[in-house]
């Protein structure tokens, strides 16, 4: 099987390790990975801040780049949700505004083929044990879009539970938003920081060494709060844990 | 917090109003405790119902159907109310509604009214209008009483005094009750029983004296002209039955076609709001009867921006709201910012989409409300009538930053973008430009990597607020796409060759 990796602009620029981890993991599972170099950004920040017209060319660009792949895999719940949930809405909206079916027709092919990493592993490849080894105590934060827009459910936890050496501890208030919310963190910094601090305190109370999530944007916010609050915890993307083996542990 | 909400020029934008609340540890503690308790209870009460998803869908459909044929059902309601001996008045806005109610009270010759908790009368600031006309309005809902005695503002649609703890309430009662009527008993403690007894004695006097009652309603049944109030304390029932004249002020969207439709909401509302299987008191009243209850009944149907909201295809779903407050109780932003920061009688997620529609987005506070959310989606998940609050928030954000066509006062008008978004708009355009040109994006990434040692861990300009409390991640030596190209897709890396 040959899939396209949609790494998202944040991962590409700030978290290349996550991308390498996805490549390593999928390759180990026998999947051929391609990274279309023309990819950029799904348009989520534009869309959610109210600049929906600015988001449309980005969505069209995304569809152009990824149209011909069998499957598109992304290690970001929120960007995955953007494609799966909001691209169809963009199309409907253009139609409602009398702009015809063109946008909907352009975007439609990529929508059902886009998978968040854990969905791809569990639903498409049918694996929960990916042969990983990660000897640490981990607590899992299900990010809002993964949880509510994509409905990832137990998939990430099942994958983590199958990792050798890993001890999974429950995060109190797990389903509460960490307070990132894209431009929300810029527009409402005080509330956002208060939400982040509560999330970090809850994580700390578990005694885990690592807080794991499947979205680097949330991890950036949580991790930035962790170092500021001087906790000893580390934020780690789920893909990096799943890619880790005894021979090649995650950094 | 006794400042006025409606119209409120100068009420600060949400971020500044919230800042104060975030740093008020007592307030945060009160809110956290209250919302977490009710949140957990609600989840349990909802989980008990096996067909919750169907009930939610049914509620949504009934409301949508009614809103689509609102003109028809309103006429039907007017006929039924009139046939039952009531009088219907139509109010286009707050001023008109206040004028009608003030006139009706004056006609009775009374200068006091008792009130059962009502969002609609808060929305139009009826108490203040009555006061200006020399008429005193007494709130009889316990929480409303606390707010009124504390010269405060409600901060929650169901529990208006949620921001107060028991100690604060005891102090308010002891200090203020005497000025309004029967003083609080000597040595009042902060036990729930003690506080409830003090309120009961204080209110009883008011009920027995009052000749005029003012209420809102949770529902209006078109087929019979019946109004419905659901409540927990029974004080509302006293207000509805003891006075000689009853004036009900109700938003036009509160209508349901038939009694059968009520069945759905009488299940979903209590479970969503107070986590009860059934609310303790459900009062229904239809016009007047000779033997019992008020001799005169007036229904004031309030528009105040609702018809304009109905004209908006995406935003109109906010009118489905049954004011259960479940969205407030799960909202992480409401929990930290408190209700007052929303500058509206409708705080929390529903307030963030309802207020900018009812009032428009011209003021600073109204333009900031659509951004008072991280779009986490918890509000949509709990809403018993499935209002997609995140969708409406994004829709209203677009209205704020890009302007567009809206209906105001029944006329289509084209809004200009709100002030203060020019820099952001430029940044978004620039980002779109770069993101539709992979080469440009790459140049930017390379530049960032090459200068990475120079990057501060805090940001200048608008980013400062973020990095003031969080550290930024360091920029990596090489973006992923460069690694991919250098190693030919990782095939040159040991152990990953496929
Ligand atoms: S929006 Fe939904 S959850 Fe919020 S108060 Fe209204 S009905 Fe309840």
mmCIF file with all atom_site columns, N, CA and C in Angstrom, chain B residues 121-149:
data_model
loop_
_atom_site.group_PDB
_atom_site.id
_atom_site.type_symbol
_atom_site.label_atom_id
_atom_site.label_alt_id
_atom_site.label_comp_id
_atom_site.label_asym_id
_atom_site.label_entity_id
_atom_site.label_seq_id
_atom_site.pdbx_PDB_ins_code
_atom_site.Cartn_x
_atom_site.Cartn_y
_atom_site.Cartn_z
_atom_site.occupancy
_atom_site.B_iso_or_equiv
_atom_site.pdbx_formal_charge
_atom_site.auth_seq_id
_atom_site.auth_comp_id
_atom_site.auth_asym_id
_atom_site.auth_atom_id
_atom_site.pdbx_PDB_model_num
ATOM 1  N N  . UNK B 1 121 ? -36.963 39.217 30.644 1.00 0.00 ? 121 UNK B N  1
ATOM 2  C CA . UNK B 1 121 ? -37.062 40.526 31.298 1.00 0.00 ? 121 UNK B CA 1
ATOM 3  C C  . UNK B 1 121 ? -35.680 41.056 31.675 1.00 0.00 ? 121 UNK B C  1
ATOM 4  N N  . UNK B 1 122 ? -34.727 40.148 31.878 1.00 0.00 ? 122 UNK B N  1
ATOM 5  C CA . UNK B 1 122 ? -33.353 40.619 32.106 1.00 0.00 ? 122 UNK B CA 1
ATOM 6  C C  . UNK B 1 122 ? -32.778 41.192 30.824 1.00 0.00 ? 122 UNK B C  1
ATOM 7  N N  . UNK B 1 123 ? -33.067 40.486 29.739 1.00 0.00 ? 123 UNK B N  1
ATOM 8  C CA . UNK B 1 123 ? -32.564 40.925 28.436 1.00 0.00 ? 123 UNK B CA 1
ATOM 9  C C  . UNK B 1 123 ? -33.007 42.355 28.132 1.00 0.00 ? 123 UNK B C  1
ATOM 10 N N  . UNK B 1 124 ? -34.258 42.682 28.459 1.00 0.00 ? 124 UNK B N  1
ATOM 11 C CA . UNK B 1 124 ? -34.744 44.033 28.146 1.00 0.00 ? 124 UNK B CA 1
ATOM 12 C C  . UNK B 1 124 ? -34.525 44.994 29.312 1.00 0.00 ? 124 UNK B C  1
ATOM 13 N N  . UNK B 1 125 ? -33.969 44.506 30.407 1.00 0.00 ? 125 UNK B N  1
ATOM 14 C CA . UNK B 1 125 ? -33.730 45.317 31.606 1.00 0.00 ? 125 UNK B CA 1
ATOM 15 C C  . UNK B 1 125 ? -35.025 45.932 32.112 1.00 0.00 ? 125 UNK B C  1
ATOM 16 N N  . UNK B 1 126 ? -35.997 45.069 32.287 1.00 0.00 ? 126 UNK B N  1
ATOM 17 C CA . UNK B 1 126 ? -37.311 45.515 32.737 1.00 0.00 ? 126 UNK B CA 1
ATOM 18 C C  . UNK B 1 126 ? -37.257 46.103 34.148 1.00 0.00 ? 126 UNK B C  1
ATOM 19 N N  . UNK B 1 127 ? -36.506 45.475 35.040 1.00 0.00 ? 127 UNK B N  1
ATOM 20 C CA . UNK B 1 127 ? -36.460 45.980 36.417 1.00 0.00 ? 127 UNK B CA 1
ATOM 21 C C  . UNK B 1 127 ? -36.031 47.441 36.465 1.00 0.00 ? 127 UNK B C  1
ATOM 22 N N  . UNK B 1 128 ? -35.028 47.760 35.661 1.00 0.00 ? 128 UNK B N  1
ATOM 23 C CA . UNK B 1 128 ? -34.524 49.127 35.642 1.00 0.00 ? 128 UNK B CA 1
ATOM 24 C C  . UNK B 1 128 ? -35.574 50.072 35.068 1.00 0.00 ? 128 UNK B C  1
ATOM 25 N N  . UNK B 1 129 ? -36.272 49.618 34.021 1.00 0.00 ? 129 UNK B N  1
ATOM 26 C CA . UNK B 1 129 ? -37.310 50.452 33.407 1.00 0.00 ? 129 UNK B CA 1
ATOM 27 C C  . UNK B 1 129 ? -38.450 50.685 34.391 1.00 0.00 ? 129 UNK B C  1
ATOM 28 N N  . UNK B 1 130 ? -38.823 49.650 35.127 1.00 0.00 ? 130 UNK B N  1
ATOM 29 C CA . UNK B 1 130 ? -39.894 49.798 36.113 1.00 0.00 ? 130 UNK B CA 1
ATOM 30 C C  . UNK B 1 130 ? -39.460 50.757 37.222 1.00 0.00 ? 130 UNK B C  1
ATOM 31 N N  . UNK B 1 131 ? -38.230 50.575 37.660 1.00 0.00 ? 131 UNK B N  1
ATOM 32 C CA . UNK B 1 131 ? -37.696 51.427 38.729 1.00 0.00 ? 131 UNK B CA 1
ATOM 33 C C  . UNK B 1 131 ? -37.775 52.901 38.309 1.00 0.00 ? 131 UNK B C  1
ATOM 34 N N  . UNK B 1 132 ? -37.419 53.163 37.056 1.00 0.00 ? 132 UNK B N  1
ATOM 35 C CA . UNK B 1 132 ? -37.458 54.533 36.553 1.00 0.00 ? 132 UNK B CA 1
ATOM 36 C C  . UNK B 1 132 ? -38.885 55.077 36.547 1.00 0.00 ? 132 UNK B C  1
ATOM 37 N N  . UNK B 1 133 ? -39.861 54.163 36.482 1.00 0.00 ? 133 UNK B N  1
ATOM 38 C CA . UNK B 1 133 ? -41.261 54.591 36.494 1.00 0.00 ? 133 UNK B CA 1
ATOM 39 C C  . UNK B 1 133 ? -41.827 54.544 37.916 1.00 0.00 ? 133 UNK B C  1
ATOM 40 N N  . UNK B 1 134 ? -40.963 54.361 38.895 1.00 0.00 ? 134 UNK B N  1
ATOM 41 C CA . UNK B 1 134 ? -41.402 54.342 40.285 1.00 0.00 ? 134 UNK B CA 1
ATOM 42 C C  . UNK B 1 134 ? -42.037 53.032 40.725 1.00 0.00 ? 134 UNK B C  1
ATOM 43 N N  . UNK B 1 135 ? -41.760 51.961 39.997 1.00 0.00 ? 135 UNK B N  1
ATOM 44 C CA . UNK B 1 135 ? -42.327 50.649 40.361 1.00 0.00 ? 135 UNK B CA 1
ATOM 45 C C  . UNK B 1 135 ? -41.195 49.723 40.810 1.00 0.00 ? 135 UNK B C  1
ATOM 46 N N  . UNK B 1 136 ? -41.353 49.126 41.996 1.00 0.00 ? 136 UNK B N  1
ATOM 47 C CA . UNK B 1 136 ? -40.306 48.228 42.492 1.00 0.00 ? 136 UNK B CA 1
ATOM 48 C C  . UNK B 1 136 ? -40.591 46.794 42.079 1.00 0.00 ? 136 UNK B C  1
ATOM 49 N N  . UNK B 1 137 ? -39.582 46.152 41.524 1.00 0.00 ? 137 UNK B N  1
ATOM 50 C CA . UNK B 1 137 ? -39.726 44.751 41.131 1.00 0.00 ? 137 UNK B CA 1
ATOM 51 C C  . UNK B 1 137 ? -38.918 43.884 42.084 1.00 0.00 ? 137 UNK B C  1
ATOM 52 N N  . UNK B 1 138 ? -39.549 42.872 42.645 1.00 0.00 ? 138 UNK B N  1
ATOM 53 C CA . UNK B 1 138 ? -38.851 41.972 43.570 1.00 0.00 ? 138 UNK B CA 1
ATOM 54 C C  . UNK B 1 138 ? -38.636 40.625 42.921 1.00 0.00 ? 138 UNK B C  1
ATOM 55 N N  . UNK B 1 139 ? -37.398 40.223 42.875 1.00 0.00 ? 139 UNK B N  1
ATOM 56 C CA . UNK B 1 139 ? -37.084 38.901 42.342 1.00 0.00 ? 139 UNK B CA 1
ATOM 57 C C  . UNK B 1 139 ? -37.378 37.861 43.411 1.00 0.00 ? 139 UNK B C  1
ATOM 58 N N  . UNK B 1 140 ? -38.025 36.766 43.023 1.00 0.00 ? 140 UNK B N  1
ATOM 59 C CA . UNK B 1 140 ? -38.398 35.768 44.025 1.00 0.00 ? 140 UNK B CA 1
ATOM 60 C C  . UNK B 1 140 ? -37.663 34.445 43.867 1.00 0.00 ? 140 UNK B C  1
ATOM 61 N N  . UNK B 1 141 ? -36.986 34.260 42.777 1.00 0.00 ? 141 UNK B N  1
ATOM 62 C CA . UNK B 1 141 ? -36.140 33.081 42.644 1.00 0.00 ? 141 UNK B CA 1
ATOM 63 C C  . UNK B 1 141 ? -34.967 33.280 43.604 1.00 0.00 ? 141 UNK B C  1
ATOM 64 N N  . UNK B 1 142 ? -34.610 32.243 44.326 1.00 0.00 ? 142 UNK B N  1
ATOM 65 C CA . UNK B 1 142 ? -33.597 32.395 45.372 1.00 0.00 ? 142 UNK B CA 1
ATOM 66 C C  . UNK B 1 142 ? -32.299 33.002 44.843 1.00 0.00 ? 142 UNK B C  1
ATOM 67 N N  . UNK B 1 143 ? -31.833 32.446 43.743 1.00 0.00 ? 143 UNK B N  1
ATOM 68 C CA . UNK B 1 143 ? -30.562 32.938 43.199 1.00 0.00 ? 143 UNK B CA 1
ATOM 69 C C  . UNK B 1 143 ? -30.696 34.363 42.679 1.00 0.00 ? 143 UNK B C  1
ATOM 70 N N  . UNK B 1 144 ? -31.850 34.660 42.068 1.00 0.00 ? 144 UNK B N  1
ATOM 71 C CA . UNK B 1 144 ? -32.080 36.018 41.586 1.00 0.00 ? 144 UNK B CA 1
ATOM 72 C C  . UNK B 1 144 ? -32.143 36.995 42.744 1.00 0.00 ? 144 UNK B C  1
ATOM 73 N N  . UNK B 1 145 ? -32.737 36.514 43.835 1.00 0.00 ? 145 UNK B N  1
ATOM 74 C CA . UNK B 1 145 ? -32.834 37.351 45.023 1.00 0.00 ? 145 UNK B CA 1
ATOM 75 C C  . UNK B 1 145 ? -31.433 37.710 45.525 1.00 0.00 ? 145 UNK B C  1
ATOM 76 N N  . UNK B 1 146 ? -30.561 36.707 45.530 1.00 0.00 ? 146 UNK B N  1
ATOM 77 C CA . UNK B 1 146 ? -29.176 36.939 45.971 1.00 0.00 ? 146 UNK B CA 1
ATOM 78 C C  . UNK B 1 146 ? -28.516 37.993 45.086 1.00 0.00 ? 146 UNK B C  1
ATOM 79 N N  . UNK B 1 147 ? -28.744 37.855 43.791 1.00 0.00 ? 147 UNK B N  1
ATOM 80 C CA . UNK B 1 147 ? -28.149 38.794 42.841 1.00 0.00 ? 147 UNK B CA 1
ATOM 81 C C  . UNK B 1 147 ? -28.712 40.194 43.058 1.00 0.00 ? 147 UNK B C  1
ATOM 82 N N  . UNK B 1 148 ? -30.043 40.246 43.240 1.00 0.00 ? 148 UNK B N  1
ATOM 83 C CA . UNK B 1 148 ? -30.676 41.551 43.391 1.00 0.00 ? 148 UNK B CA 1
ATOM 84 C C  . UNK B 1 148 ? -30.235 42.222 44.702 1.00 0.00 ? 148 UNK B C  1
ATOM 85 N N  . UNK B 1 149 ? -30.239 41.459 45.775 1.00 0.00 ? 149 UNK B N  1
ATOM 86 C CA . UNK B 1 149 ? -29.837 42.031 47.063 1.00 0.00 ? 149 UNK B CA 1
ATOM 87 C C  . UNK B 1 149 ? -28.368 42.451 47.029 1.00 0.00 ? 149 UNK B C  1
#
